[in-house]
Short mmCIF file of C-alpha atoms in Angstrom, two decimals:
data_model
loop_
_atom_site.label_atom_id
_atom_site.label_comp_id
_atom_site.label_asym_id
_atom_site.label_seq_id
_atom_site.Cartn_x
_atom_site.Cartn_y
_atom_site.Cartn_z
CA UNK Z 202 -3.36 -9.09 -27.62
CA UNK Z 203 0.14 -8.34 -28.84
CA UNK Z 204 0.63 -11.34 -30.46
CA UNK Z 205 -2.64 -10.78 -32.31
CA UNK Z 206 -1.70 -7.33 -33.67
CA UNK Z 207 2.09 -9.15 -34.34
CA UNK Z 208 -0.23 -11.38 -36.92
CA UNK Z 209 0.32 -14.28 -34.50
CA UNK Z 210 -2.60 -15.17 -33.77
CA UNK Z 211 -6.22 -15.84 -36.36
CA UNK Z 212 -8.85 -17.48 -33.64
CA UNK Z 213 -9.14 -17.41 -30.10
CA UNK Z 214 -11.15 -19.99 -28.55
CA UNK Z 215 -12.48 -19.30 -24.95
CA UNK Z 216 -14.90 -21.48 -22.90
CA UNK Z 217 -17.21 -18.14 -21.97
CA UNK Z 218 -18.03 -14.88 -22.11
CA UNK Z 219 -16.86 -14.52 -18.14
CA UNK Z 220 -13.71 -16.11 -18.87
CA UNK Z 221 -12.76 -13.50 -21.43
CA UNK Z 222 -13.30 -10.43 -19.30
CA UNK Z 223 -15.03 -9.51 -16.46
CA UNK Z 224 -15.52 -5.49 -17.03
CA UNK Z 225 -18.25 -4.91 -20.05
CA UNK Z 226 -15.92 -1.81 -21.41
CA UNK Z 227 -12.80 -4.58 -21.72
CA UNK Z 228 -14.77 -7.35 -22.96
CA UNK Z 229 -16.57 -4.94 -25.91
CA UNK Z 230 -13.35 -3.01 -26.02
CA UNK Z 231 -10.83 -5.96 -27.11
CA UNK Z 232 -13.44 -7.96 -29.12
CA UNK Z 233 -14.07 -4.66 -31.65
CA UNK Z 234 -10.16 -4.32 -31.52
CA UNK Z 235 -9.76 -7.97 -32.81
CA UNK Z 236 -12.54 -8.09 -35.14
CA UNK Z 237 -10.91 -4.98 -36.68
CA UNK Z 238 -7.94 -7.07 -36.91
CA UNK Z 239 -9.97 -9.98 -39.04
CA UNK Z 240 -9.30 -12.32 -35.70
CA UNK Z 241 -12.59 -13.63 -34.14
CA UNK Z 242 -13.11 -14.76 -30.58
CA UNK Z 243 -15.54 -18.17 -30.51
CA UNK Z 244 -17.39 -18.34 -26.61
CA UNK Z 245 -18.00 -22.14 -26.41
CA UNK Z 246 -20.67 -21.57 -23.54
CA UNK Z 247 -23.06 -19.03 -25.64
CA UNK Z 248 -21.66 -20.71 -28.87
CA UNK Z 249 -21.04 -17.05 -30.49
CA UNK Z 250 -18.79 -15.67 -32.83
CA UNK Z 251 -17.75 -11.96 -32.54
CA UNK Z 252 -17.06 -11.71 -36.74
CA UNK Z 253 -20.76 -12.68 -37.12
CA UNK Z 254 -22.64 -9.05 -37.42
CA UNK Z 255 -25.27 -9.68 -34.91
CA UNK Z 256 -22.92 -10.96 -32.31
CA UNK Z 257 -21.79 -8.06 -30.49
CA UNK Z 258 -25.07 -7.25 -28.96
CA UNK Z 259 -24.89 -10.90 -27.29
CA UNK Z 260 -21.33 -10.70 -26.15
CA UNK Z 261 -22.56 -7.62 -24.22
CA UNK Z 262 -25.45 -8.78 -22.75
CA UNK Z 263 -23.34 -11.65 -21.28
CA UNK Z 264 -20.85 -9.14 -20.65
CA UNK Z 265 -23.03 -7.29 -17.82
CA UNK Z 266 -23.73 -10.58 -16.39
CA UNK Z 267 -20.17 -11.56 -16.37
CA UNK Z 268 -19.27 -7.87 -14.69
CA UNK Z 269 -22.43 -8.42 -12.10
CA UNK Z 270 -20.76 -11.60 -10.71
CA UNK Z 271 -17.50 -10.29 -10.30
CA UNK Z 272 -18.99 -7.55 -8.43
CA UNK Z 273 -21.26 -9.89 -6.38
CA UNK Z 274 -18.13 -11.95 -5.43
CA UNK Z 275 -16.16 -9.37 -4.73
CA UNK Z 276 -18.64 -8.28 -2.41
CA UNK Z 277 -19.08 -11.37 -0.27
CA UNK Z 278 -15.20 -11.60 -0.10
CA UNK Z 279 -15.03 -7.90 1.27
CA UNK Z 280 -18.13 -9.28 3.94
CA UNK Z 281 -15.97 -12.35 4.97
CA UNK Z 282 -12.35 -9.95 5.46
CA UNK Z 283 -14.29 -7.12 7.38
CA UNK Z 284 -16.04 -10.06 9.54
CA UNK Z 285 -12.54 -11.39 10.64
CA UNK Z 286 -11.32 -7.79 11.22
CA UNK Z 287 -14.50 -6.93 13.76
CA UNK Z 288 -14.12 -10.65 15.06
CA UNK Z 289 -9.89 -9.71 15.67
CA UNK Z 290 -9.21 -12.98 13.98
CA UNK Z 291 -7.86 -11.25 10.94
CA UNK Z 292 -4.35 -13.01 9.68
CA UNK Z 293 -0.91 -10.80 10.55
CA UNK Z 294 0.59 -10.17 7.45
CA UNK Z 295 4.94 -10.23 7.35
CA UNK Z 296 5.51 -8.02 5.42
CA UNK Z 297 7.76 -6.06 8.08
CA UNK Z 298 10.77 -6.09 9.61
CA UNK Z 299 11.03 -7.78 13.15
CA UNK Z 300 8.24 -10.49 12.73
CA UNK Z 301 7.91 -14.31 11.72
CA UNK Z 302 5.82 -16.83 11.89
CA UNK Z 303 6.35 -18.87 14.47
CA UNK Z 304 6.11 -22.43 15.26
CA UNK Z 305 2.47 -22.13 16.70
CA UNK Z 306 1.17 -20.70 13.66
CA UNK Z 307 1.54 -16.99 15.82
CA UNK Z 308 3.87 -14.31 15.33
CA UNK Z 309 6.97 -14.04 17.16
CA UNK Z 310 9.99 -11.71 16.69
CA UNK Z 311 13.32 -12.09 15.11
CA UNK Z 312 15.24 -10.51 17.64
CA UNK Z 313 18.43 -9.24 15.00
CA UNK Z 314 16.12 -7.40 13.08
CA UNK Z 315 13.92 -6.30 16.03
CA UNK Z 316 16.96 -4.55 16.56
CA UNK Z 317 17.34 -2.59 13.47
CA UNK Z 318 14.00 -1.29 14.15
CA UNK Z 319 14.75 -0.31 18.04
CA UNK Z 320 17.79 1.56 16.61
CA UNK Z 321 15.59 3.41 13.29
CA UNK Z 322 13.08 4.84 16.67
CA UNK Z 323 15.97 5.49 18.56
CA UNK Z 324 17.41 7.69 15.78
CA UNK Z 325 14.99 9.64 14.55
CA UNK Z 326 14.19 10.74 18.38
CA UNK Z 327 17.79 11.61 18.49
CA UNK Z 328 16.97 14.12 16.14
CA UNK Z 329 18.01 12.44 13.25
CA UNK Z 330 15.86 12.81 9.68
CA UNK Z 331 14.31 10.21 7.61
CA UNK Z 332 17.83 10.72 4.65
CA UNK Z 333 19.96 10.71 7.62
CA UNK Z 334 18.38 7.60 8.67
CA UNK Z 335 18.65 6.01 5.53
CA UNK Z 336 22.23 6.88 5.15
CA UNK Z 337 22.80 5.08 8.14
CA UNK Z 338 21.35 1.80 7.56
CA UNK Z 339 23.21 1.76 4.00
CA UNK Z 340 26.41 2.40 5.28
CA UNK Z 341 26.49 0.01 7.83
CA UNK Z 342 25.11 -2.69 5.43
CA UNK Z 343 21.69 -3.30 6.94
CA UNK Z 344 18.98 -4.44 4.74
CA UNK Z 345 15.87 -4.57 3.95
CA UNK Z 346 13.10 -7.05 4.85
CA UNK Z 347 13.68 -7.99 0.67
CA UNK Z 348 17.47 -8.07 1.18
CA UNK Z 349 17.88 -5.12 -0.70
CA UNK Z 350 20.89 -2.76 0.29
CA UNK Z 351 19.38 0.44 -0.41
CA UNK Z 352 16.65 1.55 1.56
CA UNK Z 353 13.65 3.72 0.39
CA UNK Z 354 12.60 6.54 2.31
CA UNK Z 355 8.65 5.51 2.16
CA UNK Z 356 9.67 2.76 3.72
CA UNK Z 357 11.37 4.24 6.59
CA UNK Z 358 8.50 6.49 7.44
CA UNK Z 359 6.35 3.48 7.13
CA UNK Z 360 8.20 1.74 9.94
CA UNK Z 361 8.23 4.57 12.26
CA UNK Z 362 4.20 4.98 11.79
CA UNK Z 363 3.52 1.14 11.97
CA UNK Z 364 1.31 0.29 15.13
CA UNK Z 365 2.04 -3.02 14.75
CA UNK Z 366 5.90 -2.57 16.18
CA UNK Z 367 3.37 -1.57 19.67
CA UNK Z 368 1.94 -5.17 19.53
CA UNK Z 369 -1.80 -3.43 17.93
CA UNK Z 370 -3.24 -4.16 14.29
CA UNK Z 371 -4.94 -1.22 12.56
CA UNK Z 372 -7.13 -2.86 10.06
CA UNK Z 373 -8.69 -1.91 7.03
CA UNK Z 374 -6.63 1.65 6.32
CA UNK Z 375 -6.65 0.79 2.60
CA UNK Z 376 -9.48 -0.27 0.46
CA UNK Z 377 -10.29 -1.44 -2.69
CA UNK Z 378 -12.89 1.37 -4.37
CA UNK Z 379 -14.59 -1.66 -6.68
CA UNK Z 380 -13.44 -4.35 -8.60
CA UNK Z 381 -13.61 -3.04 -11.50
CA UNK Z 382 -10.90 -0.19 -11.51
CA UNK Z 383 -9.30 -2.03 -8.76
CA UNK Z 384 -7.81 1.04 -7.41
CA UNK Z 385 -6.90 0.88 -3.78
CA UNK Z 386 -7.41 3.75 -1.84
CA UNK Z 387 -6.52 5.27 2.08
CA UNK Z 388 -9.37 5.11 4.50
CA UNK Z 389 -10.04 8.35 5.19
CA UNK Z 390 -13.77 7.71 7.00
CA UNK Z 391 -15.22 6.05 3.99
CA UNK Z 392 -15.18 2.75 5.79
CA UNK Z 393 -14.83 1.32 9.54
CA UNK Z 394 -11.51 0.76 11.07
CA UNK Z 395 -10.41 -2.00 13.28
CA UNK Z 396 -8.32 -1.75 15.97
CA UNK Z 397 -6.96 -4.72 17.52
CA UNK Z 398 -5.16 -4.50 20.94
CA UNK Z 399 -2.35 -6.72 22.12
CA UNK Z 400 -2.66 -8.81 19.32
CA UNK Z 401 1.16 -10.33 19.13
CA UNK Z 402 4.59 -9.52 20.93
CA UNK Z 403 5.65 -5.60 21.26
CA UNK Z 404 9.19 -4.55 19.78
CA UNK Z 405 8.76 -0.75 20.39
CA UNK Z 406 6.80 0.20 23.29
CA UNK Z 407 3.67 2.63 23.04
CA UNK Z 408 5.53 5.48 24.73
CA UNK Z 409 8.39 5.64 22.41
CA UNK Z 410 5.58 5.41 19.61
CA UNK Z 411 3.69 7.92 20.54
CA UNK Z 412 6.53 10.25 20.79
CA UNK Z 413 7.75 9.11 17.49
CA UNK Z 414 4.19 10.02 16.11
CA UNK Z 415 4.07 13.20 18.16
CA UNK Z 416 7.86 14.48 16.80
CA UNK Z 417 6.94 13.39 13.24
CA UNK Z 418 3.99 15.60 13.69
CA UNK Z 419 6.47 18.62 14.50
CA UNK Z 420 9.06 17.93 11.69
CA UNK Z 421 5.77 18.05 8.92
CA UNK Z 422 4.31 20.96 10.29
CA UNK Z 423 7.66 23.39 10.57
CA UNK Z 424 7.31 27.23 10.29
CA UNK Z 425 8.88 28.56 6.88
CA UNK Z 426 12.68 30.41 7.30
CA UNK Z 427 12.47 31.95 4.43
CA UNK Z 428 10.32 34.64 1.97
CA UNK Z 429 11.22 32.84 -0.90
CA UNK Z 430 9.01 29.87 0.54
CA UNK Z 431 6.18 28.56 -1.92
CA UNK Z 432 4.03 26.19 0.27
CA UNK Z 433 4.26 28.38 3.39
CA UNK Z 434 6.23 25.47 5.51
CA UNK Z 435 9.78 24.42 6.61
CA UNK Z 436 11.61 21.71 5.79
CA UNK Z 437 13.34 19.70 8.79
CA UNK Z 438 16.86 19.33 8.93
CA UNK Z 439 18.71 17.42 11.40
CA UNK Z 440 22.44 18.20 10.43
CA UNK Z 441 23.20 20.48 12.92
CA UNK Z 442 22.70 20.43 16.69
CA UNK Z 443 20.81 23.73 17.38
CA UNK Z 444 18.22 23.28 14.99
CA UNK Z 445 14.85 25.05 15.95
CA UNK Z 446 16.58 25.65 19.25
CA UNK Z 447 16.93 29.06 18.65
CA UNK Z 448 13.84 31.74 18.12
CA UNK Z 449 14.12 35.62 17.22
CA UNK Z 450 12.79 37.23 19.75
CA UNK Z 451 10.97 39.65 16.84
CA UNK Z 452 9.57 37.47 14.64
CA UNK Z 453 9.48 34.05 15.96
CA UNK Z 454 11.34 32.57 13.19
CA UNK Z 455 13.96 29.67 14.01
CA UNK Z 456 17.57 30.88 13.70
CA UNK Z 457 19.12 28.52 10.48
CA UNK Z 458 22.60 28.24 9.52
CA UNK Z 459 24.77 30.63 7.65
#
C-alpha cells in the first residue's frame, strides 16, 4: 500500500478474493483506497476487476465468504488447542528463565539460571521491591532469558507469579477475542482454565510460591500514609528496615520515614 500511494505501483494481480484480505471492512477498505488512486486489483479466481463499476458489489460478496472461513478455521484451531489443554498434553512453551528442552523432547532445567530465579523469590521475601530487584540483577550483570542487560519490571513480576517455576501449567489465561481484531485478552471467567499438576521439574517449591503470591498480595493492597493520596492506597517501599513495622496506636497508619 505505500508503494502504491509512492506511484510505485499501477496493477496488482492476486490469485483471490481470500488471498487479498480476510476481514470484509479491509478488503472493501483498501480496494476503494486504490481505485481512488487509478490502481486496480485483478482476482484471478472470480476473474474481477475492482476499476470496473459493478465490481465492488462482487468483491464483497466474496469478501464475507473469505471472512466466514477465517472465522471457521480459526474456530476449529481454538477446538484442537483447548482439547490438548483438557487432555494435559498441551506443549510447554520456553519462553522463561530456568527451562529447556531436553533431550527427551521434555523439559528439564538449566540449573545457572534456575538460580537467578531461586535468588529473584528469595529477594523479594527478604523484603526487597520489584526496582530493588531489578537493580540487582543489572548490577551484577545477570540477564535476561533474551540476553538483554536491562531488565523490565513486567517481567520481574511475571516471574514471581509464574506457576510454572512450582512444576504446574495454568492454561488458557489469555485469549484471542476473534480473529478478526485479533486482540488478545486476560481470562477473567470468559473461558475455562486448565490446570495441569506436576507437569515438569519444580525450581521454586509451592510453599515459597504461595508466600510470594500471599506477600505480593500485601505490597498491592497497602494502606495510604498520606492525605494528599489520590487512589486511596500506599505504595511499598523496601529501602528501609522498619517499614510497616511500626503502627500509631491512634490511627493505624504505618510510621514512614522523615
Amino acid at each position: 500500500i505505500r508503494d502504491c500511494n509512492k506511484g510505485k505501483i499501477d496493477l496488482i494481480l492476486t490469485k483471490s478474493v481470500a488471498r487479498f484480505a480476510r476481514n470484509t471492512v479491509d478488503s472493501l477498505r483498501y480496494v476503494r483506497q486504490l481505485k481512488a488512486l487509478g490502481i486496480g486489483v485483478f482476482f484471478e479466481e472470480q476473474n474481477l476487476d475492482s476499476l470496473k463499476s459493478d465490481s465492488e458489489m462482487l468483491i464483497g460478496f466474496h469478501s464475507v465468504m473469505a471472512q466466514a472461513e477465517s472465522e471457521n478455521i480459526s474456530a476449529n484451531v481454538r477446538w484442537g488447542i483447548q482439547q490438548r489443554m483438557k487432555s494435559g498434553t498441551f506443549a510447554f512453551r520456553y519462553n522463561i528463565l530456568g527451562y529447556r528442552k531436553g533431550a527427551d523432547g521434555q523439559p528439564e532445567i538449566v540449573p545457572e539460571e534456575a538460580e537467578i530465579v531461586r535468588e529473584v523469590y528469595r529477594l523479594f521475601l527478604f523484603g526487597n521491591s520489584i526496582d530493588q530487584i531489578k537493580a540487582y540483577l543489572e548490577e551484577n550483570g545477570i540477564k535476561t532469558i533474551k540476553g538483554k542487560p536491562v531488565w523490565e519490571k513486567h517481567a520481574i513480576r511475571n516471574m514471581l507469579t509464574n506457576e510454572r517455576y512450582t512444576g504446574d501449567m495454568l492454561l488458557q489465561k489469555t485469549f484471542t477475542e476473534n480473529p478478526i481484531s485479533k486482540k488478545v485478552k486476560k481470562n477473567r471467567g470468559e473461558m475455562a482454565k486448565y490446570l495441569v499438576l506436576n507437569n515438569h521439574p519444580a525450581i521454586i517449591d509451592k510453599d515459597t510460591f504461595k508466600f510470594v503470591q500471599m506477600e505480593m498480595a500485601k505490597r498491592s493492597n497497602k494502606r495510604v500514609t498520606s492525605d494528599l493520596s489520590i487512589t486511596g492506597k500506599g505504595k511499598y517501599s523496601g529501602k528501609c528496615a522498619l517499614t510497616d513495622l511500626l503502627i500509631c496506636g491512634e490511627c493505624g497508619s504505618p510510621y514512614r520515614r522523615r
